[in-house]
Tab-separated table of C-alpha atoms in Angstrom:
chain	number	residue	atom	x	y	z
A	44	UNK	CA	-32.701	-1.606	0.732
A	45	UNK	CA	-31.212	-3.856	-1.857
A	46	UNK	CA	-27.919	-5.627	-1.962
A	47	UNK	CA	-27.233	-6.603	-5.046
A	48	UNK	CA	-23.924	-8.750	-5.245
A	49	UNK	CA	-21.587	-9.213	-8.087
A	50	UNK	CA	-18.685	-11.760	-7.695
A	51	UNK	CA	-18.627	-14.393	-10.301
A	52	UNK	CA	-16.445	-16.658	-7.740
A	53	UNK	CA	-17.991	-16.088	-4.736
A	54	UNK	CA	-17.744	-19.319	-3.388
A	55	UNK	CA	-13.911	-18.687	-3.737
A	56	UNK	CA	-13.624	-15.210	-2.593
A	57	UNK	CA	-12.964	-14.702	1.951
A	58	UNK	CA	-13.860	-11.509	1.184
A	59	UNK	CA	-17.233	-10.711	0.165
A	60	UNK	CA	-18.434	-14.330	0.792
A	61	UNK	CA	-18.242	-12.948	4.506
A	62	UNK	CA	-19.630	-9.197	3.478
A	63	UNK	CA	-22.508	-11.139	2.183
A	64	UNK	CA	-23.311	-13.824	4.839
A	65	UNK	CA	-22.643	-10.708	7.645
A	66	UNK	CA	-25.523	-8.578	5.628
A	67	UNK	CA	-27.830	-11.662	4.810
A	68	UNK	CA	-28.300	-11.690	8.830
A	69	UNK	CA	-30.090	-8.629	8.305
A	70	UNK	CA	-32.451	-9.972	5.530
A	71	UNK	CA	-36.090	-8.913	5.718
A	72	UNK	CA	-38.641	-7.698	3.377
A	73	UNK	CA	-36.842	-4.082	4.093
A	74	UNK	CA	-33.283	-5.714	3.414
A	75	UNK	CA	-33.169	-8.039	0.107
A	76	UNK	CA	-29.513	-9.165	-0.578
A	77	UNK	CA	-29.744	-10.882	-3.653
A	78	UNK	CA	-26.806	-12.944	-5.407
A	79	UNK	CA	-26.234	-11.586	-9.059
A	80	UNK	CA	-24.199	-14.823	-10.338
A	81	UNK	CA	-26.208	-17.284	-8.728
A	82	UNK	CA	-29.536	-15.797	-10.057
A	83	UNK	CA	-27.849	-15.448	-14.178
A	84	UNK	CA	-25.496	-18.182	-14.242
A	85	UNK	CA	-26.452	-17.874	-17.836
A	86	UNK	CA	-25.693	-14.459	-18.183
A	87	UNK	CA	-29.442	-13.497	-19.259
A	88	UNK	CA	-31.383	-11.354	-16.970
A	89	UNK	CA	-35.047	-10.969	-15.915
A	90	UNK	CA	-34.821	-7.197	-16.321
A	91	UNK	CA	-38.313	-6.622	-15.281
A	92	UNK	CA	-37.471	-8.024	-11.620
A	93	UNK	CA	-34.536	-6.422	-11.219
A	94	UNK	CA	-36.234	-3.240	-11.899
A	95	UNK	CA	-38.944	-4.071	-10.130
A	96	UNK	CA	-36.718	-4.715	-7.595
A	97	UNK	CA	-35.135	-1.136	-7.529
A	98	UNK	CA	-38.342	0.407	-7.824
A	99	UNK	CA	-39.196	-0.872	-4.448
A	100	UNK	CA	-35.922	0.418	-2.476
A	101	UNK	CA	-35.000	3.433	-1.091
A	102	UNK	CA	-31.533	2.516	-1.148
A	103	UNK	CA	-29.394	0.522	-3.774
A	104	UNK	CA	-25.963	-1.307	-2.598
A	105	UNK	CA	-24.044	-3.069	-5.840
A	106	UNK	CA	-21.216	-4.985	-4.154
A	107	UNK	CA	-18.704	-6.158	-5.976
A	108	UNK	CA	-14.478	-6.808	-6.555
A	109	UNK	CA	-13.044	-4.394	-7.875
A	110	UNK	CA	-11.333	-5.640	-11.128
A	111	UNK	CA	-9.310	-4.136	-13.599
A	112	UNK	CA	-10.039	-1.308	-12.581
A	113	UNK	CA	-13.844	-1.100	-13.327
A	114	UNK	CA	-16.209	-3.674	-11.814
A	115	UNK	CA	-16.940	-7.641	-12.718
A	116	UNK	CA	-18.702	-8.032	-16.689
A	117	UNK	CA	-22.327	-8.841	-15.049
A	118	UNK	CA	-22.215	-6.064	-13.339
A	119	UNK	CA	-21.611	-3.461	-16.423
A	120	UNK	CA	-24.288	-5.876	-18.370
A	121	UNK	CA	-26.735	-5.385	-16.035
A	122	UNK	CA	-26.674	-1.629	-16.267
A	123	UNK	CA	-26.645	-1.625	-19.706
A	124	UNK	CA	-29.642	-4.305	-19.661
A	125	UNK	CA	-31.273	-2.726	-16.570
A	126	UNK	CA	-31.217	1.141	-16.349
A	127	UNK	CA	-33.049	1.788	-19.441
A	128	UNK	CA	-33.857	4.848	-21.337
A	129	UNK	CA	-37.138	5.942	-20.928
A	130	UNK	CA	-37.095	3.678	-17.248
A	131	UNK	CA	-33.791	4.906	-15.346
A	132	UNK	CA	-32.937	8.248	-17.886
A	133	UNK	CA	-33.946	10.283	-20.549
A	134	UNK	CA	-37.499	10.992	-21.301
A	135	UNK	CA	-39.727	9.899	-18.874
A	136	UNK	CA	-36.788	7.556	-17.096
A	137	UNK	CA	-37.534	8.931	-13.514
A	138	UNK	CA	-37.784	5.523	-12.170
A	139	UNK	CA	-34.945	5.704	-9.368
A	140	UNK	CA	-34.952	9.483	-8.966
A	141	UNK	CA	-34.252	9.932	-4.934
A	142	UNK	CA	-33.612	6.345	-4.239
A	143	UNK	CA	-29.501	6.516	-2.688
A	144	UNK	CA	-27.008	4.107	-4.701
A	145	UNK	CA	-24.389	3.005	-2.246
A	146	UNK	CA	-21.137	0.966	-3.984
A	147	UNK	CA	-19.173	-1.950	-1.590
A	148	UNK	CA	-16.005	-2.676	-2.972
A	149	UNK	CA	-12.924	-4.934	-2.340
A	150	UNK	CA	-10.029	-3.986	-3.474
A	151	UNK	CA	-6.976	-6.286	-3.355
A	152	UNK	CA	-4.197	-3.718	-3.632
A	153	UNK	CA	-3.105	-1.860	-0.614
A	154	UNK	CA	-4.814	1.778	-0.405
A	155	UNK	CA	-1.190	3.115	-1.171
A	156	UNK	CA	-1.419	2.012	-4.663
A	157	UNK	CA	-4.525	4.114	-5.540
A	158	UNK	CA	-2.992	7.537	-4.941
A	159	UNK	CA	-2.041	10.467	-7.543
A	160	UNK	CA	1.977	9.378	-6.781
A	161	UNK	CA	1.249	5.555	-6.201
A	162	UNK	CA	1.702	2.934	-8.365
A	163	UNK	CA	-1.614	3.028	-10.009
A	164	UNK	CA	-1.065	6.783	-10.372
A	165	UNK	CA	-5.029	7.567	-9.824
A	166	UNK	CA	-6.954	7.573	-6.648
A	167	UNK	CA	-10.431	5.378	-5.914
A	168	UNK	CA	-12.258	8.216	-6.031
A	169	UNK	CA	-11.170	8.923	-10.053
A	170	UNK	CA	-11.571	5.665	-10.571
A	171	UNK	CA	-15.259	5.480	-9.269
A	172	UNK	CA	-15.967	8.391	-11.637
A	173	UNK	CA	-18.233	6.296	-14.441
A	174	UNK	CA	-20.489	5.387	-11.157
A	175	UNK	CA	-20.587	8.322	-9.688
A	176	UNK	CA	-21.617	10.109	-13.186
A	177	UNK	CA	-24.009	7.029	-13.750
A	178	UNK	CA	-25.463	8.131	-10.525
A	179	UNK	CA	-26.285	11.758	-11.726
A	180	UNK	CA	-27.215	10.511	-15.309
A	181	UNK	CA	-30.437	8.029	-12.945
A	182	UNK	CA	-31.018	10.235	-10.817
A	183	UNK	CA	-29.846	8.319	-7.499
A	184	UNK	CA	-27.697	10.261	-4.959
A	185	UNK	CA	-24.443	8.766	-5.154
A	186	UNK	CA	-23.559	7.930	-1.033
A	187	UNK	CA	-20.041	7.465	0.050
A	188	UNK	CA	-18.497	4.171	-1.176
A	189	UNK	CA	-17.437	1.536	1.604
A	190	UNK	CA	-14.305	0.351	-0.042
A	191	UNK	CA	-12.222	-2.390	1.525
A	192	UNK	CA	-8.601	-1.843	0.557
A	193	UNK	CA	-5.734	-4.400	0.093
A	194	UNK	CA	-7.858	-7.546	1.183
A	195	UNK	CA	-4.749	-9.546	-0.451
A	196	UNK	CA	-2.526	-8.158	2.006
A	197	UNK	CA	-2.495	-10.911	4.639
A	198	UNK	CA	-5.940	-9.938	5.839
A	199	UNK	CA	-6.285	-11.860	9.441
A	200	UNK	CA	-9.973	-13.426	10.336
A	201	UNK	CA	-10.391	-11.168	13.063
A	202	UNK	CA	-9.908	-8.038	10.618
A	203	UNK	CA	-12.118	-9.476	8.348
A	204	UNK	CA	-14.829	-10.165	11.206
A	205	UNK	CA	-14.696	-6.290	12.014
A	206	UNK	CA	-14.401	-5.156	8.290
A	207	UNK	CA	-17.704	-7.199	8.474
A	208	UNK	CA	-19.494	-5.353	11.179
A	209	UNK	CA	-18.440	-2.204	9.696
A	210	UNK	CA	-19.835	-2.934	6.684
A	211	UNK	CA	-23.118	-3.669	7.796
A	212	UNK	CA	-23.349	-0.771	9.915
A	213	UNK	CA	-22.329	1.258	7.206
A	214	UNK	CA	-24.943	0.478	5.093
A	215	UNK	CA	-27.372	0.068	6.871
A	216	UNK	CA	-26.968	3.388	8.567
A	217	UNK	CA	-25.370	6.020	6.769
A	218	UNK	CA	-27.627	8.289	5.623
């Protein structure tokens, strides 16, 4: 499994600062976490070792904030950069076909907000729609998001802490 993690202020974000130090415990040669940032501070990626990278996972995690919307710019770069025609689609682009891509999100606004008749007036699910379809288009089978909800709601330590455990067990084991 690979964690890949997206958060161009990580040092500043509770959040998935603690997601990522809670799955880096786990870190093996079966469980790479790798952060995305910290690796391209530049912005220019080694795209042969991140697909190299993908190529040798059965499962693919992209963690990331959810902002605007949509998901941080290195993030959307790094598909476009990454998951190649001819590699990840198209003719011949097999190279993830089976493999399980697996999205971790936080989400500051309360789960409320993403509803048909809430203030965003869509749900997470129709939002997740461009991953889920860049799923099918790669060939990965698209698992169940683990989506954290409202973490700028007054989120206490000791909900974080569980939110933590949850998410490792989630991704580690849901299959």
């Amino acid at each position: 499994m690979t964690v890949l993690v997206f958060h161009p202020h990580l040092n500043e974000s509770r959040v998935n600062q603690r997601l990522m130090a809670e799955i880096t415990k786990y870190r093996s040669d079966k469980v790479i976490v790798w952060d995305e940032y910290a690796m391209y501070p530049d912005g220019k990626i080694d795209v042969q070792a991140e697909q190299q990278l993908l190529m040798a996972s059965d499962r693919i995690v992209l963690q990331f904030p959810f902002y605007w919307y949509s998901s941080p710019s290195l993030l959307k770069k790094w598909e476009d950069e990454v998951l190649l025609h001819g590699w990840a689609y198209g003719s011949g682009g097999t190279a993830l076909h089976g493999k399980e891509l697996l999205l971790a999100i936080s989400a500051g606004a309360a789960p409320e907000k993403y509803h048909i008749y809430g203030e965003f007036g869509y749900t997470m699910e129709d939002m997740l729609l461009p991953f889920m379809a860049t799923s099918n288009l790669i060939g990965t089978k698209f698992v169940e998001p683990f989506i954290l909800q409202g973490v700028m709601q007054n989120l206490t330590d000791e909900q974080l802490e569980d939110y933590a455990r949850n998410y490792v067990d989630y991704i580690l084991k849901s299959k």
